[in-house]
PDB file of C-alpha atoms in Angstrom:
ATOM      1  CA  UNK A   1      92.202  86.107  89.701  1.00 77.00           C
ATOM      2  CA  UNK A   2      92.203  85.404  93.594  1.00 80.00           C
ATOM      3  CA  UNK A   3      95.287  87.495  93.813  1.00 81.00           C
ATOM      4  CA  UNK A   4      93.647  90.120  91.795  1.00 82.00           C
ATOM      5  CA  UNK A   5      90.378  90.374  94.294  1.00 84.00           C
ATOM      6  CA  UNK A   6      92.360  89.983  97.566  1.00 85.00           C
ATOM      7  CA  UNK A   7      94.519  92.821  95.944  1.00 85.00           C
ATOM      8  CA  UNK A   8      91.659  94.887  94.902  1.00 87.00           C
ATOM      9  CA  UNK A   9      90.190  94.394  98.578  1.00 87.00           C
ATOM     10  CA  UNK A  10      93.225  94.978 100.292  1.00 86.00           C
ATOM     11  CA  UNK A  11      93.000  98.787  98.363  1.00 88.00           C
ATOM     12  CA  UNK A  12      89.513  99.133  99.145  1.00 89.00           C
ATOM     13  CA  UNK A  13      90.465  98.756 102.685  1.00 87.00           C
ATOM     14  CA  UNK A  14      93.055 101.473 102.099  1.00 88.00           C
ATOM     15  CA  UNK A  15      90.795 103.733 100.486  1.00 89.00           C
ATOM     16  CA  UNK A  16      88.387 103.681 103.103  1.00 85.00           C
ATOM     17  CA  UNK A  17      90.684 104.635 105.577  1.00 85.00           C
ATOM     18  CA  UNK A  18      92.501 107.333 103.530  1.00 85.00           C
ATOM     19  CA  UNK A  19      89.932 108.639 102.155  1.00 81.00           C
ATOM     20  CA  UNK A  20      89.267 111.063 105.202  1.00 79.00           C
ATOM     21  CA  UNK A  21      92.515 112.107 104.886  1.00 82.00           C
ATOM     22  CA  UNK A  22      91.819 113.095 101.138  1.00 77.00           C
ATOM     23  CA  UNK A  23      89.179 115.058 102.641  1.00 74.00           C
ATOM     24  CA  UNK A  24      90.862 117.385 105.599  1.00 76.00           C
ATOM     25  CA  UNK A  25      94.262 117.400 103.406  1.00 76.00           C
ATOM     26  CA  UNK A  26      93.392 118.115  99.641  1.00 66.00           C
ATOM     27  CA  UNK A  27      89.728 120.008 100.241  1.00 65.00           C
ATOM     28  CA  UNK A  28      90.548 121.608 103.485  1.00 70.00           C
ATOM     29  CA  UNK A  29      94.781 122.391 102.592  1.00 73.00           C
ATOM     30  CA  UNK A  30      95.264 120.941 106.604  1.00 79.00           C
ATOM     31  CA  UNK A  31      98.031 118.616 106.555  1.00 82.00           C
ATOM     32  CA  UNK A  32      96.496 116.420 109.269  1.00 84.00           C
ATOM     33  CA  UNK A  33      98.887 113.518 110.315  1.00 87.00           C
ATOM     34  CA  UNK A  34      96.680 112.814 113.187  1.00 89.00           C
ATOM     35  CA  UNK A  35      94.139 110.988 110.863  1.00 88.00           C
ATOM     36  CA  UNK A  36      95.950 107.467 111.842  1.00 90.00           C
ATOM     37  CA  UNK A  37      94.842 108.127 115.589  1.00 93.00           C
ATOM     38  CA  UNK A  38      91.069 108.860 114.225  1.00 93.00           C
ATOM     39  CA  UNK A  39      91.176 105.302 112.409  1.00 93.00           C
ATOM     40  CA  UNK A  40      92.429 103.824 115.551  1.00 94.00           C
ATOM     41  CA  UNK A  41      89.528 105.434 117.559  1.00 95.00           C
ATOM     42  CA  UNK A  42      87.152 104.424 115.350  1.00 94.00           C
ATOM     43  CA  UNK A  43      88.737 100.681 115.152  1.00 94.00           C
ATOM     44  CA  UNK A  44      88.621 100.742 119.494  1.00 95.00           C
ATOM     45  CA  UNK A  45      85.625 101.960 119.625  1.00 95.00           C
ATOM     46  CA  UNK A  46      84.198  98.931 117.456  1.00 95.00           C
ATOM     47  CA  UNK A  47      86.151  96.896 119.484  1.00 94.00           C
ATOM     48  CA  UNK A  48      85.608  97.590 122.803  1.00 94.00           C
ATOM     49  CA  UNK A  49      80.965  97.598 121.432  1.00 94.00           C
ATOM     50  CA  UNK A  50      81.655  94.256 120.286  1.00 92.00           C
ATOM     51  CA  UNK A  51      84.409  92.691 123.109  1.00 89.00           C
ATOM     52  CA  UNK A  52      82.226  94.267 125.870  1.00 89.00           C
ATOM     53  CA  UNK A  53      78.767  95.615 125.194  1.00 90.00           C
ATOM     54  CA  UNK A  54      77.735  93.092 122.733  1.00 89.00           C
ATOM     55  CA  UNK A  55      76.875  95.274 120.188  1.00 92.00           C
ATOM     56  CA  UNK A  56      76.626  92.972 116.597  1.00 93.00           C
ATOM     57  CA  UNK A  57      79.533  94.548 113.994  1.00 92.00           C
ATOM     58  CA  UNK A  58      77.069  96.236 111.546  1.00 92.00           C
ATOM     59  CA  UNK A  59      75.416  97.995 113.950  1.00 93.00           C
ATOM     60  CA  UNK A  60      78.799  98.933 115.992  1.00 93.00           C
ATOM     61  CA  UNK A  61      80.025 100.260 112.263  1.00 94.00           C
ATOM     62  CA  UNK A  62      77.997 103.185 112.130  1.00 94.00           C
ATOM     63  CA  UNK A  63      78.675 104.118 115.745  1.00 96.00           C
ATOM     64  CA  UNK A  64      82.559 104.237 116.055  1.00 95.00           C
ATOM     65  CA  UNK A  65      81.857 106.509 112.751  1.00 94.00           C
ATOM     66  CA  UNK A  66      79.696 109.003 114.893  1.00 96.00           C
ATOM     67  CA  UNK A  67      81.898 108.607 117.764  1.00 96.00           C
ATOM     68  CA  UNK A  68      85.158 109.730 115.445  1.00 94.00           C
ATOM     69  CA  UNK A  69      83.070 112.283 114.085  1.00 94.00           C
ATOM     70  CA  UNK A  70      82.240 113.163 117.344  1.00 95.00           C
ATOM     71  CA  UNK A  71      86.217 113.509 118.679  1.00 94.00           C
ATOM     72  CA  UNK A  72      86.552 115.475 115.364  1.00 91.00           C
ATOM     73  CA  UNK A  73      84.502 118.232 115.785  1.00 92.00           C
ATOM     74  CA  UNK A  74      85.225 118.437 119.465  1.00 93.00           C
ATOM     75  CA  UNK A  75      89.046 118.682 118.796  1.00 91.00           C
ATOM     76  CA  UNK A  76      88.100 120.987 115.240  1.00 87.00           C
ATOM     77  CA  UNK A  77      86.329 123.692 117.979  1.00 88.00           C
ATOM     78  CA  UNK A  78      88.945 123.093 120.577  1.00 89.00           C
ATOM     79  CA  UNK A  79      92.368 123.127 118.685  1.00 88.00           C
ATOM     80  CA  UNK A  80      92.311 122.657 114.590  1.00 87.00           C
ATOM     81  CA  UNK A  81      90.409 125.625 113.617  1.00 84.00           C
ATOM     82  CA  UNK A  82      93.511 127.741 115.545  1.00 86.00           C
ATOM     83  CA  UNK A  83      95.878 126.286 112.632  1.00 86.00           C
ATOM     84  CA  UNK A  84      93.898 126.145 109.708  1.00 79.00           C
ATOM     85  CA  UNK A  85      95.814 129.556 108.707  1.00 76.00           C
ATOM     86  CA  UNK A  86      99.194 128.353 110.330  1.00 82.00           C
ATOM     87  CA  UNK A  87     102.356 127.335 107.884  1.00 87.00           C
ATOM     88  CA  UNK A  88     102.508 123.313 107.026  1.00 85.00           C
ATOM     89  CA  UNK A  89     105.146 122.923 109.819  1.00 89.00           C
ATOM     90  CA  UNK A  90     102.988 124.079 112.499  1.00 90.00           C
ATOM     91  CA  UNK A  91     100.116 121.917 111.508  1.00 89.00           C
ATOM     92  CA  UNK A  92     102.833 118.670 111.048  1.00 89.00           C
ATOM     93  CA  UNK A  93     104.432 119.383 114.232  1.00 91.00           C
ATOM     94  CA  UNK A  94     101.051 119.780 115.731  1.00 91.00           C
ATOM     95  CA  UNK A  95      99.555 116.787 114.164  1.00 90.00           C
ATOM     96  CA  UNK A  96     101.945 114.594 115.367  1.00 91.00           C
ATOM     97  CA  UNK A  97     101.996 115.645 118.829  1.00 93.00           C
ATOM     98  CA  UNK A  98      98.160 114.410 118.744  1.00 92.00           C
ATOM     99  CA  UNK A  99      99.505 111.294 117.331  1.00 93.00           C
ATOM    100  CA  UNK A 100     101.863 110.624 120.145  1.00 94.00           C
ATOM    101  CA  UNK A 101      99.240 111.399 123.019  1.00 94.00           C
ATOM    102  CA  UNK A 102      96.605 109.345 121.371  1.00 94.00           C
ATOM    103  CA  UNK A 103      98.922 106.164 121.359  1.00 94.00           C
ATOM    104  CA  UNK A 104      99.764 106.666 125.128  1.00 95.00           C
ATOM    105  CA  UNK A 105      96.665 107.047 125.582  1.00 94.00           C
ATOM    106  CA  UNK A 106      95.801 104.068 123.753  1.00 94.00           C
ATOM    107  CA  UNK A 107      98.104 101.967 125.216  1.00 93.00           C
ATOM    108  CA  UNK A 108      97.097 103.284 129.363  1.00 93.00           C
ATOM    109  CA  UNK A 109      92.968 102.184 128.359  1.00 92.00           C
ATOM    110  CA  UNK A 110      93.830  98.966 126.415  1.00 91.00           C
ATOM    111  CA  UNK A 111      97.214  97.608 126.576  1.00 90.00           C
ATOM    112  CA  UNK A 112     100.041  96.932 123.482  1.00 88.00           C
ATOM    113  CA  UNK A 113      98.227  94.142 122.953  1.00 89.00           C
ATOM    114  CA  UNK A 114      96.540  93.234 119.489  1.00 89.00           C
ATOM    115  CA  UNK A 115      92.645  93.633 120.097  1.00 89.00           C
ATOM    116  CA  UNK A 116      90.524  90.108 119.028  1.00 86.00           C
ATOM    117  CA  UNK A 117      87.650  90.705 116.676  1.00 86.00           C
ATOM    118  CA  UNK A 118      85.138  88.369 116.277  1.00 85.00           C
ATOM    119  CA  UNK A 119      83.773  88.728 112.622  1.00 87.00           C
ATOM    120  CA  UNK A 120      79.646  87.872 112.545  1.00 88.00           C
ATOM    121  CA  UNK A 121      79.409  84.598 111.078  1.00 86.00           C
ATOM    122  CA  UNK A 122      77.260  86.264 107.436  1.00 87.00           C
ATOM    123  CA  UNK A 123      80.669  87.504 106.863  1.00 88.00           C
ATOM    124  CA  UNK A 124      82.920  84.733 107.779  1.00 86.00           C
ATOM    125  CA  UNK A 125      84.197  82.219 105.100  1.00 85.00           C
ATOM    126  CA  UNK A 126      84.543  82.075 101.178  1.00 83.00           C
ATOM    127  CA  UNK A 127      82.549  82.194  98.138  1.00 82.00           C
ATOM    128  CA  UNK A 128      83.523  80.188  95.481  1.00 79.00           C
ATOM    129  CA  UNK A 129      82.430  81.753  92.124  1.00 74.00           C
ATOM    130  CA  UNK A 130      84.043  81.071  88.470  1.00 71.00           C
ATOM    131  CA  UNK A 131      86.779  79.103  89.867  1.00 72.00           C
ATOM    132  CA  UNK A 132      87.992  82.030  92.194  1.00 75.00           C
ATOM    133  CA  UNK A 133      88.042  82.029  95.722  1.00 77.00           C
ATOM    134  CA  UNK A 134      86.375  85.173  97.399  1.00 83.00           C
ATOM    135  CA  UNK A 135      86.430  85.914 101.158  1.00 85.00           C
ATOM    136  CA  UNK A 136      82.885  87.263 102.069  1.00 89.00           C
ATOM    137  CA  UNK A 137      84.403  90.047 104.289  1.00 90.00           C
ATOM    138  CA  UNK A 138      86.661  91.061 101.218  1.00 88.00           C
ATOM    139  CA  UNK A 139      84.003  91.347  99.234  1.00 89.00           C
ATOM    140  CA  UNK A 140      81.920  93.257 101.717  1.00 91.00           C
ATOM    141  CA  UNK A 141      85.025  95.570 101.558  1.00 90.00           C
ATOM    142  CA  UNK A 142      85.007  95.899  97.886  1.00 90.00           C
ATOM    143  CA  UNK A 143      80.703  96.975  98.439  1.00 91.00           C
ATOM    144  CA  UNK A 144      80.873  99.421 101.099  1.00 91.00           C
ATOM    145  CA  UNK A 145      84.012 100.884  99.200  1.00 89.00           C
ATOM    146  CA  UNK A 146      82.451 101.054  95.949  1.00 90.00           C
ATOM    147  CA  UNK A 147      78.711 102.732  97.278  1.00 92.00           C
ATOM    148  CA  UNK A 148      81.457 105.059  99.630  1.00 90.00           C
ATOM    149  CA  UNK A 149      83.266 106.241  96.629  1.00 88.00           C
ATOM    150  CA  UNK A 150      79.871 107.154  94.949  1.00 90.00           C
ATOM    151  CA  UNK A 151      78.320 109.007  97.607  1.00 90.00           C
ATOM    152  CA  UNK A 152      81.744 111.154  98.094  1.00 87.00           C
ATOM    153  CA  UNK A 153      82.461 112.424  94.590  1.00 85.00           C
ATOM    154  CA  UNK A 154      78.371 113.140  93.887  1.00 89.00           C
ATOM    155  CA  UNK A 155      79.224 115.161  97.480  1.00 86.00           C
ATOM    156  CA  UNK A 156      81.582 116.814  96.496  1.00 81.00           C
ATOM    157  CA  UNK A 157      80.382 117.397  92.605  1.00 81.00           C
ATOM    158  CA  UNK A 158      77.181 117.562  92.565  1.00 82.00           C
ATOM    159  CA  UNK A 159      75.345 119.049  96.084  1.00 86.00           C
ATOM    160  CA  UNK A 160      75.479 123.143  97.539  1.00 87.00           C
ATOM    161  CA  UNK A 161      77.619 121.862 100.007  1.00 85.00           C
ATOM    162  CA  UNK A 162      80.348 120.655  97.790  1.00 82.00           C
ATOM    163  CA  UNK A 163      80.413 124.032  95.801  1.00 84.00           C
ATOM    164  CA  UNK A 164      80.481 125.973  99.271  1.00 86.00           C
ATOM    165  CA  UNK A 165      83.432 123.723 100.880  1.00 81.00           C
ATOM    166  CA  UNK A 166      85.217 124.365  97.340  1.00 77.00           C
ATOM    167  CA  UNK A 167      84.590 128.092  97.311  1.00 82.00           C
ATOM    168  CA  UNK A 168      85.284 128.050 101.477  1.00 79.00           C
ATOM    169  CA  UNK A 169      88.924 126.900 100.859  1.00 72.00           C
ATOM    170  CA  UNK A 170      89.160 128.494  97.527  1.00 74.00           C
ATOM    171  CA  UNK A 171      88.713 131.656  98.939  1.00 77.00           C
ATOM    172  CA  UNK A 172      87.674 132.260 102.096  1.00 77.00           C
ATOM    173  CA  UNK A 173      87.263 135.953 102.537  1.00 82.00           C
ATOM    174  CA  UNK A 174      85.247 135.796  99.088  1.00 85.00           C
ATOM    175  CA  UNK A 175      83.058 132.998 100.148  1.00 83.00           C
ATOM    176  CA  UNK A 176      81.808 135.015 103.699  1.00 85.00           C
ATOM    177  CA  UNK A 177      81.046 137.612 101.247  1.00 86.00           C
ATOM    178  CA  UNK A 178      78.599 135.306  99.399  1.00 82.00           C
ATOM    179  CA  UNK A 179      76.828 134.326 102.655  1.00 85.00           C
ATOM    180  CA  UNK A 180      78.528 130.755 102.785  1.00 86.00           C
ATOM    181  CA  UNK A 181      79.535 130.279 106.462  1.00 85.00           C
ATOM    182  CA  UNK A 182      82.634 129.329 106.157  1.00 82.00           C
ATOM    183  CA  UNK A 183      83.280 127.777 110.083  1.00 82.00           C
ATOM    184  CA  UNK A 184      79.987 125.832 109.518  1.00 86.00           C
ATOM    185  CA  UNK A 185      81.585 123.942 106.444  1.00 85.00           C
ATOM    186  CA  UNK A 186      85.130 123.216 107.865  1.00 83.00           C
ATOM    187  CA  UNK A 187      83.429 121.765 110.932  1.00 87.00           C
ATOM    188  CA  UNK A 188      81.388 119.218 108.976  1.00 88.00           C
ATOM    189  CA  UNK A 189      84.362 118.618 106.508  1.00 84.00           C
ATOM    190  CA  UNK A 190      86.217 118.098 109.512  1.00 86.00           C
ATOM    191  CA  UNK A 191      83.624 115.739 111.126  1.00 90.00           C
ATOM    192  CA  UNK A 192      83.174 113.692 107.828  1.00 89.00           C
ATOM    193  CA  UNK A 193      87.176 113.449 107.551  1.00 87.00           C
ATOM    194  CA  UNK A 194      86.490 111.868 111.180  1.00 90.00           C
ATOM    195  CA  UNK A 195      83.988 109.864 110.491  1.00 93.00           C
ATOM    196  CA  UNK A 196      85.436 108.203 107.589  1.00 90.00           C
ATOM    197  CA  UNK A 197      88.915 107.535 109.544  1.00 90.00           C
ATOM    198  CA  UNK A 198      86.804 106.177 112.079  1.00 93.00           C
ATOM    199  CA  UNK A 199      84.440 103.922 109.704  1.00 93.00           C
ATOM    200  CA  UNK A 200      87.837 102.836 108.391  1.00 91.00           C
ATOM    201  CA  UNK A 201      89.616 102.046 111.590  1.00 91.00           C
ATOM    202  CA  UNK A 202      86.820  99.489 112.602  1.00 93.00           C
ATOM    203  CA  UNK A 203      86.683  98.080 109.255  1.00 92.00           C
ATOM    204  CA  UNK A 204      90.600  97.086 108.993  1.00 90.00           C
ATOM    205  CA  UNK A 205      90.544  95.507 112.249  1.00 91.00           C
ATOM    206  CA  UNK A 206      90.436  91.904 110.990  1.00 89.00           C
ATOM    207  CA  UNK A 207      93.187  92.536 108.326  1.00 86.00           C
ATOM    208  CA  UNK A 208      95.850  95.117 109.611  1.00 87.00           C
ATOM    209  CA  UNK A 209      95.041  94.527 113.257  1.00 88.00           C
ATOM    210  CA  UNK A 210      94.979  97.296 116.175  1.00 91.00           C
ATOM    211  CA  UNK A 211      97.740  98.141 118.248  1.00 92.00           C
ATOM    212  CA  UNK A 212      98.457 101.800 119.647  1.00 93.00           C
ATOM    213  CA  UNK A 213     101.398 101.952 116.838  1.00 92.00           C
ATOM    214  CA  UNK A 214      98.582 101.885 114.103  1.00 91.00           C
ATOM    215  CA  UNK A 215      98.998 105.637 113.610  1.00 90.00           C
ATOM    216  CA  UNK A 216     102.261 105.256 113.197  1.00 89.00           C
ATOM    217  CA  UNK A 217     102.465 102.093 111.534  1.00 86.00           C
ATOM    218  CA  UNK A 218     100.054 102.559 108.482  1.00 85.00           C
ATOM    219  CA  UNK A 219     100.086 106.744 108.126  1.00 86.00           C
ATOM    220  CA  UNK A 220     102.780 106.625 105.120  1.00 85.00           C
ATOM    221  CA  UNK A 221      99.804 104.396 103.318  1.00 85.00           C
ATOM    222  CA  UNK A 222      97.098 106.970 103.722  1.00 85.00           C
ATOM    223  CA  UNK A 223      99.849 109.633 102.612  1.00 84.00           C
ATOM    224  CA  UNK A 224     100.744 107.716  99.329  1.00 85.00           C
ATOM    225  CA  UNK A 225      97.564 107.321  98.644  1.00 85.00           C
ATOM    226  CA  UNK A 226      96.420 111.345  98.809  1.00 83.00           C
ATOM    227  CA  UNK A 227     100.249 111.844  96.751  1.00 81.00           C
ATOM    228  CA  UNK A 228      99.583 109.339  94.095  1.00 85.00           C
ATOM    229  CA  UNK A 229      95.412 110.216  93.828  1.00 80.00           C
ATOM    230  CA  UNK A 230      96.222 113.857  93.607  1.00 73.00           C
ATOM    231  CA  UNK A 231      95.122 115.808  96.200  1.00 66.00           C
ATOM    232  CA  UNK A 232      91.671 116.489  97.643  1.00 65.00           C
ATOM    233  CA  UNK A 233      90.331 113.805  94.412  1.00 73.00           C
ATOM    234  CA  UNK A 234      87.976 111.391  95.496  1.00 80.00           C
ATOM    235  CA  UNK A 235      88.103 109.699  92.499  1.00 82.00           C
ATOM    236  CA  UNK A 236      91.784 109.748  92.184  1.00 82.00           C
ATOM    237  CA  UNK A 237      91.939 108.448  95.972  1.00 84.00           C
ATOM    238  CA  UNK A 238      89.720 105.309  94.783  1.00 88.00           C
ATOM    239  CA  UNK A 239      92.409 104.829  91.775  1.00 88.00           C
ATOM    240  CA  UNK A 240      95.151 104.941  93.368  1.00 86.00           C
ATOM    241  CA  UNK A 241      94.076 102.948  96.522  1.00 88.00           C
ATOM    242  CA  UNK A 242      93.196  99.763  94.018  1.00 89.00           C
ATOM    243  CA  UNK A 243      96.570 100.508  92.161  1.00 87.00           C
ATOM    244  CA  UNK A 244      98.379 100.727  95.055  1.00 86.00           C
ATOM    245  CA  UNK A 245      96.353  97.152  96.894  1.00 86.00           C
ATOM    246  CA  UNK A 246      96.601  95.369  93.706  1.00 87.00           C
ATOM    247  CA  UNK A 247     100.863  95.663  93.098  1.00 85.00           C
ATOM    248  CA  UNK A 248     101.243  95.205  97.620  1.00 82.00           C
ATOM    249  CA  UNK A 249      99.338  92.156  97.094  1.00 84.00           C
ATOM    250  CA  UNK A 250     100.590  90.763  93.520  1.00 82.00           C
ATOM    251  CA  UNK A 251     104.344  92.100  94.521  1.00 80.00           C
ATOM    252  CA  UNK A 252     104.210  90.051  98.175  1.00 79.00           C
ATOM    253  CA  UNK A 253     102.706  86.703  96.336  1.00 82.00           C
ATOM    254  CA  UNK A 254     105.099  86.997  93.221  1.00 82.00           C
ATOM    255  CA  UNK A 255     107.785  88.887  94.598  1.00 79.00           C
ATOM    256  CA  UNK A 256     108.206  88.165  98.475  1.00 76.00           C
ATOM    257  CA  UNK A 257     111.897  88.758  98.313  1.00 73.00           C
ATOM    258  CA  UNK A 258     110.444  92.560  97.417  1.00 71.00           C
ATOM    259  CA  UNK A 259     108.646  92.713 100.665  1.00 66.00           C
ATOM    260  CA  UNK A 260     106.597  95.790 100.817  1.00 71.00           C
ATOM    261  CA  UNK A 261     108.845  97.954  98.457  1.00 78.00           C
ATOM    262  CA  UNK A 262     106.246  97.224  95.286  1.00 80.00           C
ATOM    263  CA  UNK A 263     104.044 100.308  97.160  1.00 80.00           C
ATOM    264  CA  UNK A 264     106.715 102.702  97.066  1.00 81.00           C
ATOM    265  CA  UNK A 265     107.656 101.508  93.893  1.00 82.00           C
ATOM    266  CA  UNK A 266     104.792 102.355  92.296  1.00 81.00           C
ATOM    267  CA  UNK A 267     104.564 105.815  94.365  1.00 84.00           C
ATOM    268  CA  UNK A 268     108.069 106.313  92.443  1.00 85.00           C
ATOM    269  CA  UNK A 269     106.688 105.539  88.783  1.00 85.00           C
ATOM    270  CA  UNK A 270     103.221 107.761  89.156  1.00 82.00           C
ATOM    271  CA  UNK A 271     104.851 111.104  91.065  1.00 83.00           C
ATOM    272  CA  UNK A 272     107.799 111.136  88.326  1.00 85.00           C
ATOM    273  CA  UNK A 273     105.301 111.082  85.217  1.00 83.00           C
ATOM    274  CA  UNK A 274     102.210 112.643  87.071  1.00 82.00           C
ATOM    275  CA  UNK A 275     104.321 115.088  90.142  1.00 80.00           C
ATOM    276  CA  UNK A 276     100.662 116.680  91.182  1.00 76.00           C
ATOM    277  CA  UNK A 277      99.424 112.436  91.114  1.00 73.00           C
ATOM    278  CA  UNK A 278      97.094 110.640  88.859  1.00 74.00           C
ATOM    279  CA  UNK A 279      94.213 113.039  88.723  1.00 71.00           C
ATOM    280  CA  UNK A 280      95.877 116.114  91.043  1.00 60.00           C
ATOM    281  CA  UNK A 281      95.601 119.869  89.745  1.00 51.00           C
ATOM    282  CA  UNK A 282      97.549 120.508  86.798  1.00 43.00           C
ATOM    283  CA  UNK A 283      98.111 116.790  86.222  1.00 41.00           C
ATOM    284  CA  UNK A 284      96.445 116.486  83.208  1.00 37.00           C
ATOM    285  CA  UNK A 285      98.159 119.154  81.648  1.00 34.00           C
TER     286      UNK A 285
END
């Protein structure tokens, strides 16, 4: 049961920092590799409130989400909204170029060092319910993920600006006809793809660390996520992140000799029965 929680954490983690990638890739058909270098904004920007302004983590949480969201719409205005009709290879090769100047740039401001995080001491430590060990910052993780997860698909669902972000990508040209503007609702799609990067950069601090490699280093996680989830599902994304947690976690413990193969592994078994992933279009066909 412990390795079941930590596993179920360890995807909530995941989820929270793919799921802006589920955003900008399957709502707004941008194939943004760049999202890794939002997270790791978002995680140095929680860092550096903490390390040198003293700002306490729950408050600094919120904050390197605006300030991601804040990069995002800046570099939407500046240079994403030129691609969003380009072919996938432009937006790759452009995506990754951001990557590559964003971990230079990391590494000139703070170093290839690891960056310390002090956790607040209400989250520190382990609960011990039922005869299973819980860390109280895992299970904060599982919280935040769960009430995240909620709020996202009754976003996208249920509200106006769900239906107008599904009829902007849809069909643009339509969509301008029916008065939605369409710029209006990439830019905050864009800024809430940010935002969520960012949220989930600061979160996975104290368990995946920050380095400038993190784009680089954890980008094929947010991409198996979006490719097992289906594309642009927020519910699928939350599926496949706890699938995907649970058999890392269970396949390192019982397997070790495995390594970190039991993710791809299970990538493998979903895309060959389910190609467009577990709740993708067409998938249930």
């Amino acid at each position: 049961m412990t390795i079941l929680f930590d596993g179920v954490a360890s995807g909530m983690l995941l989820f929270l920092i793919s799921v802006g990638l589920s955003v900008t890739l399957g709502l707004m058909n941008f194939v943004n590799l760049a999202h890794g270098a939002f997270a790791m904004f978002g995680g140095y920007v929680c860092v550096t409130l903490l390390n040198r302004l003293g700002v306490p983590f729950l408050a600094a949480l919120p904050l390197a989400a605006l300030a991601s969201a804040a990069v995002g719409v800046l570099l939407e205005r500046l240079l994403y909204r030129r691609l969003y009709g380009a072919k996938p290879l432009d937006q790759v090769l452009f995506s990754l170029g951001l990557v590559f100047v964003s971990m230079s740039a990391a590494q000139y401001l703070f170093g290839a060092e690891q960056q310390p995080l002090q956790l607040p001491a209400l989250l520190r430590g382990q609960l011990h319910l039922a005869g299973v060990d819980i860390g109280v910052y895992r299970l904060f993780l599982v919280i935040v993920g769960a009430a995240l997860a909620w709020a996202l698909q009754w976003m996208v669902a249920a509200t106006r600006f769900g239906a107008r972000l599904r009829a902007a990508v849809d069909n643009p040209r339509a969509a301008r006809g029916l008065g939605i503007d369409v710029d209006r609702v990439f830019v905050i799609s864009f800024a809430l793809g940010s935002a969520l990067a960012g949220l989930g950069g600061a979160l996975g601090v104290e368990m995946l660390g920050l380095d400038p490699e993190f784009p680089v280093k954890y980008i094929v996680y947010f991409l198996i996520v979006v490719a097992v989830g289906g594309s642009g599902n927020i519910k699928g994304s939350l599926l496949a992140s706890l699938l995907l947690g649970v058999a890392d976690v269970a396949g390192k413990y019982y397997v070790p000799q495995a390594g970190a193969f039991m993710i791809y592994g299970v990538m493998i078994v979903t895309l060959i029965f389910r190609p467009q992933g577990l709740f993708g279009r067409g998938a249930a066909k």
